CSV table of C-alpha atoms in Angstrom, one decimal:
chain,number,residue,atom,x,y,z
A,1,UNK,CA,13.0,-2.5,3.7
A,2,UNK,CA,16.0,-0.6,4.2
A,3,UNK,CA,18.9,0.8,2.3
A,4,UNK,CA,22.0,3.3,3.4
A,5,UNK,CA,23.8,5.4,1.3
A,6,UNK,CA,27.0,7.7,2.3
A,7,UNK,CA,27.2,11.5,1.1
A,8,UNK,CA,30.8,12.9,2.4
A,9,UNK,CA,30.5,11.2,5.7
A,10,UNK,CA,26.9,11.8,6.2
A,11,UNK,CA,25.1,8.7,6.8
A,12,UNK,CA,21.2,8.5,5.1
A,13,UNK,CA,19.0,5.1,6.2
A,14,UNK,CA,16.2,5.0,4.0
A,15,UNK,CA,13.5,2.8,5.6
A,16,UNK,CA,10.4,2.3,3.8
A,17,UNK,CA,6.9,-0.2,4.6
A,18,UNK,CA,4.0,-0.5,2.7
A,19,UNK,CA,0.9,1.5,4.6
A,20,UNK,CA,-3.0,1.0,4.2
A,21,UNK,CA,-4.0,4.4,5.7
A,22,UNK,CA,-2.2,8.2,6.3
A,23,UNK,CA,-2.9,6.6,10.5
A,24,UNK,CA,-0.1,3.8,9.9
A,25,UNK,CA,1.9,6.1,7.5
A,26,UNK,CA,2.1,8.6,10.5
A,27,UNK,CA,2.5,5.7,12.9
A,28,UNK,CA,5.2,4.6,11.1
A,29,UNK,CA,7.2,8.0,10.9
A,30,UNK,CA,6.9,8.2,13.9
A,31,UNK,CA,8.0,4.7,15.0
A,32,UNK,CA,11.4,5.8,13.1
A,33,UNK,CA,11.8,8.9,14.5
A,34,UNK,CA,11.5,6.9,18.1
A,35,UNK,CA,14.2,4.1,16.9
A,36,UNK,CA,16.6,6.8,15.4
A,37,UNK,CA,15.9,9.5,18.6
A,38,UNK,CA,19.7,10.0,18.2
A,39,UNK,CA,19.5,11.0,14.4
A,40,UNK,CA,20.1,15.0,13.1
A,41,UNK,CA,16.5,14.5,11.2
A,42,UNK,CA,14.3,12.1,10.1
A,43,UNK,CA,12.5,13.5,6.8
A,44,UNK,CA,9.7,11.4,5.9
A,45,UNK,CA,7.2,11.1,2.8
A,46,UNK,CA,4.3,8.9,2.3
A,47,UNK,CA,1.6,8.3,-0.7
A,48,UNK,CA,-1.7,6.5,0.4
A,49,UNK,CA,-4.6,5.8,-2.3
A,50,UNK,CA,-7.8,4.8,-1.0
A,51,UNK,CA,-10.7,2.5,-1.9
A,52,UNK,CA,-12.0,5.5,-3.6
A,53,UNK,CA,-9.2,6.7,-5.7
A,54,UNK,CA,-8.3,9.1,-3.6
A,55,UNK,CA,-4.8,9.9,-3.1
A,56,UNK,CA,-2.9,11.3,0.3
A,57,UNK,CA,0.5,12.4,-0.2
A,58,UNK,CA,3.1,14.0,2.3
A,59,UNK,CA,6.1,14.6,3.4
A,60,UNK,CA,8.5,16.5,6.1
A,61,UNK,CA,11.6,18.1,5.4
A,62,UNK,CA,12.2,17.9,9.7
A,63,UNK,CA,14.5,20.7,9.8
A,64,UNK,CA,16.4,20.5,6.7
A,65,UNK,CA,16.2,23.3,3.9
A,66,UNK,CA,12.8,23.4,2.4
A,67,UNK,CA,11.9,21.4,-0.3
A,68,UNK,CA,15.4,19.6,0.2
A,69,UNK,CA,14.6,16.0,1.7
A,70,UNK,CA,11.1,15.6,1.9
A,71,UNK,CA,10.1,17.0,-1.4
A,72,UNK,CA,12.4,15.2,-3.6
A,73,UNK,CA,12.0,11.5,-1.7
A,74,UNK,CA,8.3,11.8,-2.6
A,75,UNK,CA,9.3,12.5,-6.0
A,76,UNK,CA,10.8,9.3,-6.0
A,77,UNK,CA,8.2,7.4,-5.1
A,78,UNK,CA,5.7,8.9,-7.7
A,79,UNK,CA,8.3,8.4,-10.6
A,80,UNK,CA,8.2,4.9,-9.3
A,81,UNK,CA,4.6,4.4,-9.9
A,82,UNK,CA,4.1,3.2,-5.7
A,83,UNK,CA,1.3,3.9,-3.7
A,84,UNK,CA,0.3,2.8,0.1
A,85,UNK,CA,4.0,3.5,0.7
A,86,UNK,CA,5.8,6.0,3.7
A,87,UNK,CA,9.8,6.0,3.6
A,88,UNK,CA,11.8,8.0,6.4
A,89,UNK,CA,15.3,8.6,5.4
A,90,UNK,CA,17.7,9.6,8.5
A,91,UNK,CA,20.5,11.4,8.3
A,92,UNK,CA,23.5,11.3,10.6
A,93,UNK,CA,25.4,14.6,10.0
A,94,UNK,CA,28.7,13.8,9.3
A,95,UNK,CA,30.2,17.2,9.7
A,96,UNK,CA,30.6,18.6,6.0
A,97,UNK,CA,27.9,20.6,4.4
A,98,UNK,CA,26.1,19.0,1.4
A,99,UNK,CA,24.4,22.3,0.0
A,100,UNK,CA,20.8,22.0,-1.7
A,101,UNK,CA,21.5,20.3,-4.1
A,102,UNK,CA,24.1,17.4,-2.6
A,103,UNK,CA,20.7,17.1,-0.1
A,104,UNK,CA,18.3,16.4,-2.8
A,105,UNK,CA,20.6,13.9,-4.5
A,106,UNK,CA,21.2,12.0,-1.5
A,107,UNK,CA,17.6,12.0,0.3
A,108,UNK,CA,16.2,11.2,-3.4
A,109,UNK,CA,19.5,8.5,-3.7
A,110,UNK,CA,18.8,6.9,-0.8
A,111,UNK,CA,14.9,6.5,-1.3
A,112,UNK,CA,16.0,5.0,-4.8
A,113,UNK,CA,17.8,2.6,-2.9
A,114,UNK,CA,15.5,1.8,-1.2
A,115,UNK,CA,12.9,0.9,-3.9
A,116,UNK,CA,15.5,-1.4,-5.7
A,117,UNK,CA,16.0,-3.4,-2.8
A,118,UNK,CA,12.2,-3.8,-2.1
A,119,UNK,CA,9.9,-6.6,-3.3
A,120,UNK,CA,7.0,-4.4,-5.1
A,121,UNK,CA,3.8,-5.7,-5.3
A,122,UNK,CA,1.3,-4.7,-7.9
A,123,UNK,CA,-2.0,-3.8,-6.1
A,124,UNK,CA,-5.3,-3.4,-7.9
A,125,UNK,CA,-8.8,-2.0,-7.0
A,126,UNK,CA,-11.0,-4.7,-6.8
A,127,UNK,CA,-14.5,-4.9,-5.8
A,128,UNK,CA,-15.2,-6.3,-2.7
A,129,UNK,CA,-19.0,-7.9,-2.8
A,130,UNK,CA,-20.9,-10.3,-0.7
A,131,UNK,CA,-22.6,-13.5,-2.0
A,132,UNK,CA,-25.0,-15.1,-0.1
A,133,UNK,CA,-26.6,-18.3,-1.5
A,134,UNK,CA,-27.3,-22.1,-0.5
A,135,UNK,CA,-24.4,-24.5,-0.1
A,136,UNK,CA,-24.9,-26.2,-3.6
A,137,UNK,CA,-24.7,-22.6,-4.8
A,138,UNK,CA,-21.5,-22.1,-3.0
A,139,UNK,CA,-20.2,-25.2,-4.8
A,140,UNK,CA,-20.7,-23.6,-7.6
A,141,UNK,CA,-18.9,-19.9,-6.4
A,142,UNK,CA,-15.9,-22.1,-5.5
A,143,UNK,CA,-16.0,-22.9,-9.0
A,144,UNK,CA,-16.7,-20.0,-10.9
A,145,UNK,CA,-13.7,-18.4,-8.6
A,146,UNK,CA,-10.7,-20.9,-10.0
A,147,UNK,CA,-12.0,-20.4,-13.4
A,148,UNK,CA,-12.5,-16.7,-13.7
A,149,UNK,CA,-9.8,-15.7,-11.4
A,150,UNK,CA,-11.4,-13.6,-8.5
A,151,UNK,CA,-10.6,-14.1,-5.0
A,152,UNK,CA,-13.3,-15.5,-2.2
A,153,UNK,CA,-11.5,-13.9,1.0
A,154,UNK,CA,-14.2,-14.8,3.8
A,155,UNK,CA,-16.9,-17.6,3.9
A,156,UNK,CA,-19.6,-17.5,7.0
A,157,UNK,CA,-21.5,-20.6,7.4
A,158,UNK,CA,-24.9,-21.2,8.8
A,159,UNK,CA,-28.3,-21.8,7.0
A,160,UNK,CA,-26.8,-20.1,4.3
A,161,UNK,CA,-23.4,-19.4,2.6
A,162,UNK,CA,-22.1,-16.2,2.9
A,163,UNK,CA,-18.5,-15.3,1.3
A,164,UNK,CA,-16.7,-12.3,0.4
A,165,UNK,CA,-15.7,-11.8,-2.7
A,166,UNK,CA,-13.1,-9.7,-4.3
A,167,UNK,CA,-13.3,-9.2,-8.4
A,168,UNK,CA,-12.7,-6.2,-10.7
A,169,UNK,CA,-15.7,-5.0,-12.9
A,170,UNK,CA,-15.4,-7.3,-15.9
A,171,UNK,CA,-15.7,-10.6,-13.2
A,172,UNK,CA,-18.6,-8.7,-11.3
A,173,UNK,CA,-20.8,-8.7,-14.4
A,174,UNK,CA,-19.9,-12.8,-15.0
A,175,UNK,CA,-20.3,-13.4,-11.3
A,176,UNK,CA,-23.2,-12.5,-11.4
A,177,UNK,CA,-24.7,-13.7,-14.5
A,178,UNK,CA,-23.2,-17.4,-13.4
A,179,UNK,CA,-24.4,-17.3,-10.3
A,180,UNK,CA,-28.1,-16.3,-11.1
A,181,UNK,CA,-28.4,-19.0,-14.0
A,182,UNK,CA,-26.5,-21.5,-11.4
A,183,UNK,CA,-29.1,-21.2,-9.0
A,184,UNK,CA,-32.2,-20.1,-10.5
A,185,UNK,CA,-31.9,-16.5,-9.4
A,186,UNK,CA,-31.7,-18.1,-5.3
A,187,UNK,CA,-28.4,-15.7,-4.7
A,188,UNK,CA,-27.8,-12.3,-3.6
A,189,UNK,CA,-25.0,-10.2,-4.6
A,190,UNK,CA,-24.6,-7.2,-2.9
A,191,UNK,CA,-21.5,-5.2,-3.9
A,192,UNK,CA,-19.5,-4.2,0.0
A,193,UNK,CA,-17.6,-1.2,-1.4
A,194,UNK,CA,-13.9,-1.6,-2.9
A,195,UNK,CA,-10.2,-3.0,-1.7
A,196,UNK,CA,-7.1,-3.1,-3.1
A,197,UNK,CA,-5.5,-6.8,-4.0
A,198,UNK,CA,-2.5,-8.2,-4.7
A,199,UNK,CA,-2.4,-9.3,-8.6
């Protein structure tokens, strides 16, 4: 997603993509600063959360006053509540001085742009567990899933079933009483780690 706002003939593209690691956020800077080589700067700020809650944040000023471009556009996107997110705004100078100030208003406008334009998607951490169980037992995961609401994201079949399944904490504790009455205790539920889902 993109957006471009003009400050007294300065041009600033905001460009901003959802990231699932600080490696594609820094890919991604870096993938701008390739397409706009031509460009005075290309500031950049990302925020990445992690299965475990844990939250990277960054940003680059490139060559701008301190705490002028980079600072303020990160700001943005924690006032905005967004995570797993990296925006690089580029600025083409357009000859006229904007002072500190006219920077942080227009690297912070243009990331606010930005966000407007943007579908957001609401993200939540989910656990991510496998099931492994017989293929009348499966039947009866499939079921469980369309009433209670979590997600089965991978199935592996062979002898047995063996699907991945996605569900926050309240559904864990029903999927797995359900599943133990369904098939007599003939199911293991072994909880993966955590991932984010869309909700």
């Amino acid at each position: 997603m993109s957006a471009e706002l003009v400050e007294k003939k300065s041009r600033f593209i905001a460009t901003m993509r959802p990231v699932g690691s600080e490696e594609e956020a820094l890919a991604f800077v870096a993938e701008m600063k390739k397409k706009y080589w031509d460009a005075r700067h290309n500031c950049s700020a990302y925020l990445v959360l992690d299965g475990q809650e844990k939250i990277t944040e960054k940003c680059n000023d490139d060559g701008e006053p301190s705490r002028t471009a980079g600072s303020p556009m990160l700001e943005v996107l924690k006032g905005a509540g967004l995570a797993n997110v990296a925006v690089v705004v580029t600025r083409y100078f357009g000859g006229i001085l904007l002072g500190t100030g006219g920077l942080v208003r227009a690297y912070s406008g243009a990331v606010s742009e930005a966000i407007e334009a943007a579908d957001i998607v609401t993200m939540k951490l989910m656990n991510r567990v496998i099931v492994a169980t017989d293929y009348n037992g499966y039947g009866r995961l499939q079921y469980f899933a369309s009433n209670d609401g979590f997600k089965i994201t991978d199935t592996d079949f062979s002898d047995t079933v063996r699907a991945i399944v996605l569900c926050d904490d309240i559904q864990l504790g029903s999927l797995t009483k359900k599943m133990t009455d369904a098939t007599a205790g003939k199911c293991s539920i072994e909880i993966q780690g955590k991932d984010f889902c869309e909700i």
